[in-house]
Short mmCIF file of C-alpha atoms in Angstrom, two decimals:
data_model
loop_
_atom_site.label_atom_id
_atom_site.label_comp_id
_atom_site.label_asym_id
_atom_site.label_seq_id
_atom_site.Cartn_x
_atom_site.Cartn_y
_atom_site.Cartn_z
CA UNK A 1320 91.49 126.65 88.99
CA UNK A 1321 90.11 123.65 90.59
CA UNK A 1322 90.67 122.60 94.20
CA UNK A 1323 93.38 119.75 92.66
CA UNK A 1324 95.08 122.84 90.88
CA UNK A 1325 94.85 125.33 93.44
CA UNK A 1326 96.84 122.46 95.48
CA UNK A 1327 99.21 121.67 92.85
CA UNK A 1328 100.17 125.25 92.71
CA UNK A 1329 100.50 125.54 96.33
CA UNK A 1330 103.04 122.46 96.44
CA UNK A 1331 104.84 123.79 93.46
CA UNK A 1332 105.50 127.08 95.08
CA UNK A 1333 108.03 125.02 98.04
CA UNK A 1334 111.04 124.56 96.54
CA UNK A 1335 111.16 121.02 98.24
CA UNK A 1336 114.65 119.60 96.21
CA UNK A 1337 115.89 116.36 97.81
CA UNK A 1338 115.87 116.07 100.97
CA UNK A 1339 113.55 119.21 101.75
CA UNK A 1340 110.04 119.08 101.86
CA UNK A 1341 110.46 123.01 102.50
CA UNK A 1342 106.51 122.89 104.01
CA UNK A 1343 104.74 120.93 101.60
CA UNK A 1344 103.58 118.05 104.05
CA UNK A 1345 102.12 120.97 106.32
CA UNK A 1346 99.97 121.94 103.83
CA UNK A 1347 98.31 118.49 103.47
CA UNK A 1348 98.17 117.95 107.35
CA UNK A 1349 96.29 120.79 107.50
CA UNK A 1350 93.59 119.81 105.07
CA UNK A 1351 93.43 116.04 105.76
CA UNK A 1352 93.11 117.14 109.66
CA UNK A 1353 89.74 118.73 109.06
CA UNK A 1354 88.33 115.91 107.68
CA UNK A 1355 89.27 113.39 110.57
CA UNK A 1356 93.02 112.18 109.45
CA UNK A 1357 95.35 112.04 112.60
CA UNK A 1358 98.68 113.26 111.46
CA UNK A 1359 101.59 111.43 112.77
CA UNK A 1360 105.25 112.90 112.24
CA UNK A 1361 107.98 111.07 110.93
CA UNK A 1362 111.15 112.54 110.51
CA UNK A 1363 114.18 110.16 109.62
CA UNK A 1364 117.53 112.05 109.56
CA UNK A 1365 116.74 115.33 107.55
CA UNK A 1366 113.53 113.91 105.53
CA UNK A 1367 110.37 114.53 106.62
CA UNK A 1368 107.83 112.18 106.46
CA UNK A 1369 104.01 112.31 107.11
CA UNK A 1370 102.05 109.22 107.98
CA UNK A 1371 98.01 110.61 107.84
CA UNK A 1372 95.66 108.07 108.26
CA UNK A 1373 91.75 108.27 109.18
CA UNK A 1374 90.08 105.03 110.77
CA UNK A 1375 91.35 102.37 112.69
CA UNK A 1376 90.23 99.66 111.09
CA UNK A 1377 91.22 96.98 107.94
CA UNK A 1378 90.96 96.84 105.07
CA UNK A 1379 93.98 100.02 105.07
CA UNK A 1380 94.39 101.58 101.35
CA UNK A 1381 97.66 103.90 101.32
CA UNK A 1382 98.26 106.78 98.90
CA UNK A 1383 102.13 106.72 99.02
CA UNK A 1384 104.08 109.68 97.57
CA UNK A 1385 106.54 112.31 97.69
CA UNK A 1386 107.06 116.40 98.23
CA UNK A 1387 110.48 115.88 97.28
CA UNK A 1388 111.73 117.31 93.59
CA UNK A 1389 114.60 116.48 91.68
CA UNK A 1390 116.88 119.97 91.24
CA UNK A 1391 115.88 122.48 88.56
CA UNK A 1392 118.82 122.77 86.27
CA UNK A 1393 119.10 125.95 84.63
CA UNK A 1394 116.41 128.17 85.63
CA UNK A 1395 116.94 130.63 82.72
CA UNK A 1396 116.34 127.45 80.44
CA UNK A 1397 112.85 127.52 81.82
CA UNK A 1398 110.07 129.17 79.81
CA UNK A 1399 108.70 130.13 83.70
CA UNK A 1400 109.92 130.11 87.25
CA UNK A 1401 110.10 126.24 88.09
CA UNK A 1402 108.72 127.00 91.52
CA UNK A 1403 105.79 128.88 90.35
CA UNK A 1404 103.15 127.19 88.72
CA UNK A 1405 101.94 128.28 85.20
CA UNK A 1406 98.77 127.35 83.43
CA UNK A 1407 99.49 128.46 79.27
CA UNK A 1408 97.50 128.94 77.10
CA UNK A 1409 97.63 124.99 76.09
CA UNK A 1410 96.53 123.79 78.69
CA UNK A 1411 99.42 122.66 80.22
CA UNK A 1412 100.49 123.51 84.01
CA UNK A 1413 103.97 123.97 84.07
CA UNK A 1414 106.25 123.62 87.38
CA UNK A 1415 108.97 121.29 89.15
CA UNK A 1416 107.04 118.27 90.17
CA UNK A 1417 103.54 119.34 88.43
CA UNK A 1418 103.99 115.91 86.80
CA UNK A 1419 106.59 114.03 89.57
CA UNK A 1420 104.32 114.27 91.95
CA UNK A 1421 103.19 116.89 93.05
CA UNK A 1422 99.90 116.53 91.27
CA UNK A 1423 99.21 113.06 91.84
CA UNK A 1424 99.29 114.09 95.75
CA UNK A 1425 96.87 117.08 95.04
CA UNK A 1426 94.68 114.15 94.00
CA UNK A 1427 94.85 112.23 96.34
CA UNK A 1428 94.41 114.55 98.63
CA UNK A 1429 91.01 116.40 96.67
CA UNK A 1430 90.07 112.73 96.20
CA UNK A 1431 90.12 112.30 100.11
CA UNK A 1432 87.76 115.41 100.89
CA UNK A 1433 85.40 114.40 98.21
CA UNK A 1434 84.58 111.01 99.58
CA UNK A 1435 85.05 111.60 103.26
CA UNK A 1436 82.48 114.34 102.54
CA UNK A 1437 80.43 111.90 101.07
CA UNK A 1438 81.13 108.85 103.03
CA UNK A 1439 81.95 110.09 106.51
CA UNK A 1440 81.62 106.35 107.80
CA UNK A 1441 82.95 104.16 104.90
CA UNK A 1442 84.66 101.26 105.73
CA UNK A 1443 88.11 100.21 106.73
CA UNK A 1444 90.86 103.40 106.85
CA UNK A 1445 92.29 105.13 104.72
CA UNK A 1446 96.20 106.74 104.78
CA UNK A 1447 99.08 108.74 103.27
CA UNK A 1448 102.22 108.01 103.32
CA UNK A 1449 104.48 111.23 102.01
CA UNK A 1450 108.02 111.26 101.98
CA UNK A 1451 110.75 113.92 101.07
CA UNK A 1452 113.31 111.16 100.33
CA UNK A 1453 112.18 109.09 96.92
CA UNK A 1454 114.54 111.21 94.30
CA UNK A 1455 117.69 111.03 96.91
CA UNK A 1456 119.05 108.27 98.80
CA UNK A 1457 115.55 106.96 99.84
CA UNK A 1458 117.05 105.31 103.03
CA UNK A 1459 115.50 107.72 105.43
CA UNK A 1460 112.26 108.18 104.00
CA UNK A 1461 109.59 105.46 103.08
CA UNK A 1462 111.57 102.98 103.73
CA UNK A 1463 112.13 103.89 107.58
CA UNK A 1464 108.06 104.49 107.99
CA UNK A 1465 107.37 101.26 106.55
CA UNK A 1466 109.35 99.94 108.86
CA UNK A 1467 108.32 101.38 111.98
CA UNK A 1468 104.65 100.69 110.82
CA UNK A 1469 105.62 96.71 110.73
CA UNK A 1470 107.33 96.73 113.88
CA UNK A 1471 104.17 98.15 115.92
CA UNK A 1472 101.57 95.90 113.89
CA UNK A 1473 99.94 98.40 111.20
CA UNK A 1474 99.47 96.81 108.10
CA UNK A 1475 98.86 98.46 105.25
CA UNK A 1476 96.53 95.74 102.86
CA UNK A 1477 96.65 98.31 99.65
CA UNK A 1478 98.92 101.03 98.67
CA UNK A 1479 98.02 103.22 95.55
CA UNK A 1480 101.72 105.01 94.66
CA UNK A 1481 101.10 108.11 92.56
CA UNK A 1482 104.43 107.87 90.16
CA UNK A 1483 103.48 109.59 86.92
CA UNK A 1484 103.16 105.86 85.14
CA UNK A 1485 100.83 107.20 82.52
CA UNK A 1486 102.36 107.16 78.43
CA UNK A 1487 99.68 109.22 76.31
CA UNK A 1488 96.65 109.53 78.59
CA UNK A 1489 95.91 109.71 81.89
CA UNK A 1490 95.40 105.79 83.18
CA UNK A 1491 96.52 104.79 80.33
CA UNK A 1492 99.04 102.46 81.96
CA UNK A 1493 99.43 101.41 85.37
CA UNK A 1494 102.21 99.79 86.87
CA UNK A 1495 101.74 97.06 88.46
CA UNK A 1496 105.60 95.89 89.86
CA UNK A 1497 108.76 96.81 89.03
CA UNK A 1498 111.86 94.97 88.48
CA UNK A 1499 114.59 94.87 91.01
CA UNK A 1500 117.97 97.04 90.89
CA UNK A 1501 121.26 95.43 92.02
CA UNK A 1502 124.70 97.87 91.32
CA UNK A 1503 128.25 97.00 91.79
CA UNK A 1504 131.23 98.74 91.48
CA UNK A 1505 134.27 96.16 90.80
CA UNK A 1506 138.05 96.61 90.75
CA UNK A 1507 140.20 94.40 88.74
CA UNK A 1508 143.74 94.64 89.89
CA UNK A 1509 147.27 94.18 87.97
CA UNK A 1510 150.60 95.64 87.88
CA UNK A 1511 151.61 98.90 86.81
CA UNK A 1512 154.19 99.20 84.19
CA UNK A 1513 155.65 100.65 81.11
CA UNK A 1514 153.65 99.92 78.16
CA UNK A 1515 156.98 98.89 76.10
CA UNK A 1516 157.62 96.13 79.07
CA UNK A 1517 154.55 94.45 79.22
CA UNK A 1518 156.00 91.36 80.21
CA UNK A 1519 156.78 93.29 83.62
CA UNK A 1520 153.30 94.23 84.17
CA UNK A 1521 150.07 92.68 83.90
CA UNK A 1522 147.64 94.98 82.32
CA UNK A 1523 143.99 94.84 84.57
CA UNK A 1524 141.94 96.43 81.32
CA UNK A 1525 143.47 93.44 79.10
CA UNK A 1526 142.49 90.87 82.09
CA UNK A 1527 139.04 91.95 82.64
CA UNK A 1528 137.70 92.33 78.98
CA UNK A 1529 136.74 88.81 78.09
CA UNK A 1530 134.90 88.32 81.78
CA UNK A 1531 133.37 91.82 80.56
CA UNK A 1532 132.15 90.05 77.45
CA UNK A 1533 130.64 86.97 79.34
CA UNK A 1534 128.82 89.07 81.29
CA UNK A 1535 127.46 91.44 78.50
CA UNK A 1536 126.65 87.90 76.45
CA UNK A 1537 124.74 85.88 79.46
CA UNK A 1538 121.55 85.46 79.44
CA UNK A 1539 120.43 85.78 82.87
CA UNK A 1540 116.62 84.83 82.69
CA UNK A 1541 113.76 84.65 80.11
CA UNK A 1542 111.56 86.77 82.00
CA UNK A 1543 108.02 85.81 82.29
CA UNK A 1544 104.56 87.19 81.19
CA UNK A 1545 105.21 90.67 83.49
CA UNK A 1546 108.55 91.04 83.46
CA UNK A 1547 111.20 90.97 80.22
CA UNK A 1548 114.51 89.00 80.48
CA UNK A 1549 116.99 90.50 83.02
CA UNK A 1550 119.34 92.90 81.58
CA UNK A 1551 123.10 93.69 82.33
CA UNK A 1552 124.48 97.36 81.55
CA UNK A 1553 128.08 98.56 81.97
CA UNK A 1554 127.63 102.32 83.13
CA UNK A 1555 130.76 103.63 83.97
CA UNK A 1556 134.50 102.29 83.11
CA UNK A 1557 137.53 103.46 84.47
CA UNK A 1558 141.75 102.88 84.37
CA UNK A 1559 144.62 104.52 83.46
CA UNK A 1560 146.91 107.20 84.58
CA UNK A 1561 146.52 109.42 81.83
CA UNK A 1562 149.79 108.68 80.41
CA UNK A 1563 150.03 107.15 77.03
CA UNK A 1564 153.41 105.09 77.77
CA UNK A 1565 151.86 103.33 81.43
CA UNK A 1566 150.17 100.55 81.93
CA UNK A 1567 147.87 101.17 84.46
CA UNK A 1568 147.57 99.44 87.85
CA UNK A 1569 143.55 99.27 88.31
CA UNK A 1570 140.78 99.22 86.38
CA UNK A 1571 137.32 100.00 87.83
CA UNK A 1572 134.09 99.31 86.34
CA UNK A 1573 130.41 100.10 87.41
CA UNK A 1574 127.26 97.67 86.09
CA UNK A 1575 123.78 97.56 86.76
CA UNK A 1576 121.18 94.31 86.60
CA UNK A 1577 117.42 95.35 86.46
CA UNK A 1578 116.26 92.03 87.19
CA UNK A 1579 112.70 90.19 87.30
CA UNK A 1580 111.60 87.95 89.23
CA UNK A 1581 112.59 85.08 87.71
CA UNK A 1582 115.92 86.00 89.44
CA UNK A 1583 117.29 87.07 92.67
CA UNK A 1584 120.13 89.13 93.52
CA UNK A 1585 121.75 86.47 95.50
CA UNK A 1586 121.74 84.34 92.59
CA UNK A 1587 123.18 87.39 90.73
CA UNK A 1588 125.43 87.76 92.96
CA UNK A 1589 126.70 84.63 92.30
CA UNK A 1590 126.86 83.81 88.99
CA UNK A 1591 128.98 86.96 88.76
CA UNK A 1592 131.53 85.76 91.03
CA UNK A 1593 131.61 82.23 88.80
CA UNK A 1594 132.42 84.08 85.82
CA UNK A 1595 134.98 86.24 87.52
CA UNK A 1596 136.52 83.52 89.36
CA UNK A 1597 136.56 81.49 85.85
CA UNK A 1598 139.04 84.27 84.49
CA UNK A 1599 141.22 84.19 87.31
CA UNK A 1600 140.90 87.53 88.28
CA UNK A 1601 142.55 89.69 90.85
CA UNK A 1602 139.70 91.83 92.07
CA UNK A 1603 136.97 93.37 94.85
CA UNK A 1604 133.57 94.18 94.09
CA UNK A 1605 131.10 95.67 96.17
CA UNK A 1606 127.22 95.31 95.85
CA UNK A 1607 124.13 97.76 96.31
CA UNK A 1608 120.88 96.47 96.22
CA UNK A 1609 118.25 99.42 95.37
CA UNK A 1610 115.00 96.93 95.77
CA UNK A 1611 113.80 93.32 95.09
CA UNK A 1612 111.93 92.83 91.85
CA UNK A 1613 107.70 92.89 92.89
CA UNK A 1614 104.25 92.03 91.31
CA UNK A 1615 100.73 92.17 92.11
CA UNK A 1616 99.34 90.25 89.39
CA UNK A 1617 95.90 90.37 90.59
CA UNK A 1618 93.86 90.78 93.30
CA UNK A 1619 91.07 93.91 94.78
CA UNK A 1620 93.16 96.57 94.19
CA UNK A 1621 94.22 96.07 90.47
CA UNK A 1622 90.91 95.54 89.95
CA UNK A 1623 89.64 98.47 91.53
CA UNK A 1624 92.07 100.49 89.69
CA UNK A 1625 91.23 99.26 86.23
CA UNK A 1626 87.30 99.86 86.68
CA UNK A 1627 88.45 102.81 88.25
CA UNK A 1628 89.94 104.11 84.90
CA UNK A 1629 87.25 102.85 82.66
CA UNK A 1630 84.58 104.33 84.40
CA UNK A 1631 86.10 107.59 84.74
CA UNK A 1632 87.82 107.61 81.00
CA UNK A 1633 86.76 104.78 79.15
CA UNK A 1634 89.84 103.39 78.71
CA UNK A 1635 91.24 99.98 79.38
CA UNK A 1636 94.45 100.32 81.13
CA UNK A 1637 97.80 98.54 80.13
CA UNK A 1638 99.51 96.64 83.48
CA UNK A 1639 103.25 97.01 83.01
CA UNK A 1640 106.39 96.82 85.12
CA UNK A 1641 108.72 98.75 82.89
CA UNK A 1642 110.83 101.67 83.94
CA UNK A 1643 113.05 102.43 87.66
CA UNK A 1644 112.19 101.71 91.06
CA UNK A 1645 109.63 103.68 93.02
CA UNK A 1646 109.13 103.63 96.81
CA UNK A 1647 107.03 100.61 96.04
CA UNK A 1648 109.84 98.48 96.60
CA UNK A 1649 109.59 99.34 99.98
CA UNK A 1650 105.77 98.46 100.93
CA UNK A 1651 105.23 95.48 98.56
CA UNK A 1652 107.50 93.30 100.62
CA UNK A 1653 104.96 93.45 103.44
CA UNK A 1654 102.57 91.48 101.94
CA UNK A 1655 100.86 94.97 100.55
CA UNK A 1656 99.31 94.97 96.65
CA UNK A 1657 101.15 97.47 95.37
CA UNK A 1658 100.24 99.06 91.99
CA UNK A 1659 101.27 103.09 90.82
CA UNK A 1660 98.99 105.25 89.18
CA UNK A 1661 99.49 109.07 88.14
CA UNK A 1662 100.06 111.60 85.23
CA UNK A 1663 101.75 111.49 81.94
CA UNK A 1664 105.48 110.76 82.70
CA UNK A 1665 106.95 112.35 79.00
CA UNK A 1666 108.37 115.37 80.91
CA UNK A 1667 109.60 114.21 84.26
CA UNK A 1668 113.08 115.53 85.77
CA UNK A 1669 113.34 117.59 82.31
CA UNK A 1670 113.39 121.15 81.81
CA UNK A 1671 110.04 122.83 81.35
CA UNK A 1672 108.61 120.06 83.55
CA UNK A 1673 104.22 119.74 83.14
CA UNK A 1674 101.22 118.20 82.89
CA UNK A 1675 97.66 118.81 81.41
CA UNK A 1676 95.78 120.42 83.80
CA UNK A 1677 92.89 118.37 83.58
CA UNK A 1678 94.77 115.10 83.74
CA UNK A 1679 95.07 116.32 87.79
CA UNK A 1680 91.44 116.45 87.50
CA UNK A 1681 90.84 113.33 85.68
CA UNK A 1682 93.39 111.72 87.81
CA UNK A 1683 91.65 112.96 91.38
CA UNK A 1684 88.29 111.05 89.93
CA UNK A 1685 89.86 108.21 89.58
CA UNK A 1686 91.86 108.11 92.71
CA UNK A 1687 87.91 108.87 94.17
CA UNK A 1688 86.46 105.90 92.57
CA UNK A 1689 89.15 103.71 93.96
CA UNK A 1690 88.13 105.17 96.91
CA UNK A 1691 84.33 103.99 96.40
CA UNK A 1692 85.13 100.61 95.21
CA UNK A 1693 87.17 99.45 97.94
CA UNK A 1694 85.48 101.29 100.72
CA UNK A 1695 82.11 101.35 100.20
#
């Protein structure tokens, strides 16, 4: 196996599910210390988190990720042990988090030796930012370093994430933003009652279902040339008492907006209270916003990135913003360029969870000559 592989494997082997990093970040401290990193710990509540950085100077490029894993499921579903890594006969390393990202840190990480070695006095600093808190709650992980960074002055000017944003190939696509997430869980109230006396009762389902149909009909935004419209999706509805004769008393519903940023949750916010308010209803709702919508458009580290790619694969890479929020949310807001590059993403959080070995190759090249064209 290569040194990327070798690491993989050793990450794989920590079975680091939410919030336990279960010694993963130990293992890259101790590598990234012998080649000049000084290894600051972070721990937030029960997340560990790892800020590594070599050099005290700007420019500051970031490799942002995460030991943490999203739980196995059933293990005798597996074709192997999720935590120990297999290599088949195809080619393919299997493991929890070979894809989601445990390789894409093993890159960065290889990546990091193999310049340093070669450029022990490049320019500007490099540093990781790693994180056992991305596939939980993420309150107590990136988000709390990036905020203790900002309050003492260290400003990160490019951050590489390593979410698997990859299709077919390996660079294939690179994500360039992501849109924002804002929840809300809202209660419609009305009077319980027997379902042959309705006029006694007022039924809460029957109330809220034509404000449930404005808001599945609105058209929040157009989008724009990175983002597509802003979308509205009812996950979870709830009311009754199980009875067939009883009107129930409450009706709960649960929605989602993944908006871009030709919108703002405030102005979500809102217009959903307008339309509620227009139906008269009787109701609470509370709000959780999971990130702003963000974009780097342009700018050095795209750039580097895409010439990156080509000259390690050929390819010309797609910029997107599709899919969930990443810990990106938390460091473009600083003024960083934010873009996320890593493996193919076709098996993440699914049983039998992998990646083509040589993609973590591939992918620690790239990550290199990212590295050489913004440091050298």
């Amino acid at each position: 196996m290569s040194d990327t592989l070798e690491l993989t494997r050793d990450l794989i082997a920590q079975p680091s599910v939410t919030p336990e990093d279960a010694g993963c970040q130990p293992l890259l401290a101790e590598r990234l210390g012998k080649i000049g990193f000084e290894i600051e710990k972070m721990p937030f509540g029960d997340v560990t988190n790892s800020w590594m950085r070599r050099g005290e100077t700007h420019p500051l490029l970031v490799f942002a990720g995460h030991t943490d894993v999203v739980p196995t499921g059933p293990r005798e579903r597996w074709s192997s042990d999720p935590f120990t890594a297999k290599l088949a006969d195809d080619g393919m390393l299997y493991g929890r988090g070979s894809a989601d990202m445990k390789g894409s840190i093993a890159a960065f990480v290889t990546a990091c030796e193999r310049f340093v070695g070669a450029n022990p006095d490049h320019a500007g600093s490099i540093a990781l930012l790693i994180t056992s808190d991305e596939e939980g709650p993420a309150v107590d992980g990136t988000r709390r370093v990036v905020d203790t960074l900002e309050a003492r002055g260290e400003k990160i000017d490019w951050c590489l994430v390593g979410e698997p944003s990859s299709t077919e190939e390996v660079g294939d696509v690179v994500k360039n933003g992501r849109r924002g997430s804002l929840s809300a869980k809202l209660l419609v109230r009305g009077r319980q009652g027997h379902v042959a006396y309705p006029h006694l009762a007022r039924n809460p389902i029957h109330l809220a279902l034509p404000a449930l149909g404005e808001l599945v009909d609105t058209v929040w935004d157009e989008g724009n040339e990175f983002f597509p419209p802003t979308t509205f999706q009812i996950s979870n509805i709830a009311g009754g008492t199980g009875a067939g004769n009883v009107i129930p008393g409450e009706l709960s519903i649960d929605f989602n907006f993944r908006f871009s940023t030709e919108n703002s949750a405030d102005r979500l916010r809102q217009r959903v209270a307008a339309i509620l308010d227009a139906h008269e209803l009787d109701y609470e709702i509370s709000w959780t916003l999971s990130g702003e919508p963000f974009l780097t458009a342009s700018g050095e580290l795209v750039d580097a990135v895409a010439h990156a790619i080509r000259e390690v694969t050929g390819r010309t890479t797609e910029l997107s913003t599709a899919g969930g929020t990443s810990d990106g949310r938390f460091i473009a807001p600083t003024g960083a360029q934010v873009v996320e590059l890593g493996p193919v993403n076709a098996s993440i959080h699914q049983i039998d969870e992998r990646v083509r070995a040589t993609d973590l190759d591939t992918l620690s090249e790239i990550y290199e000559a990212t590295l050489r064209r913004l440091l050298l």
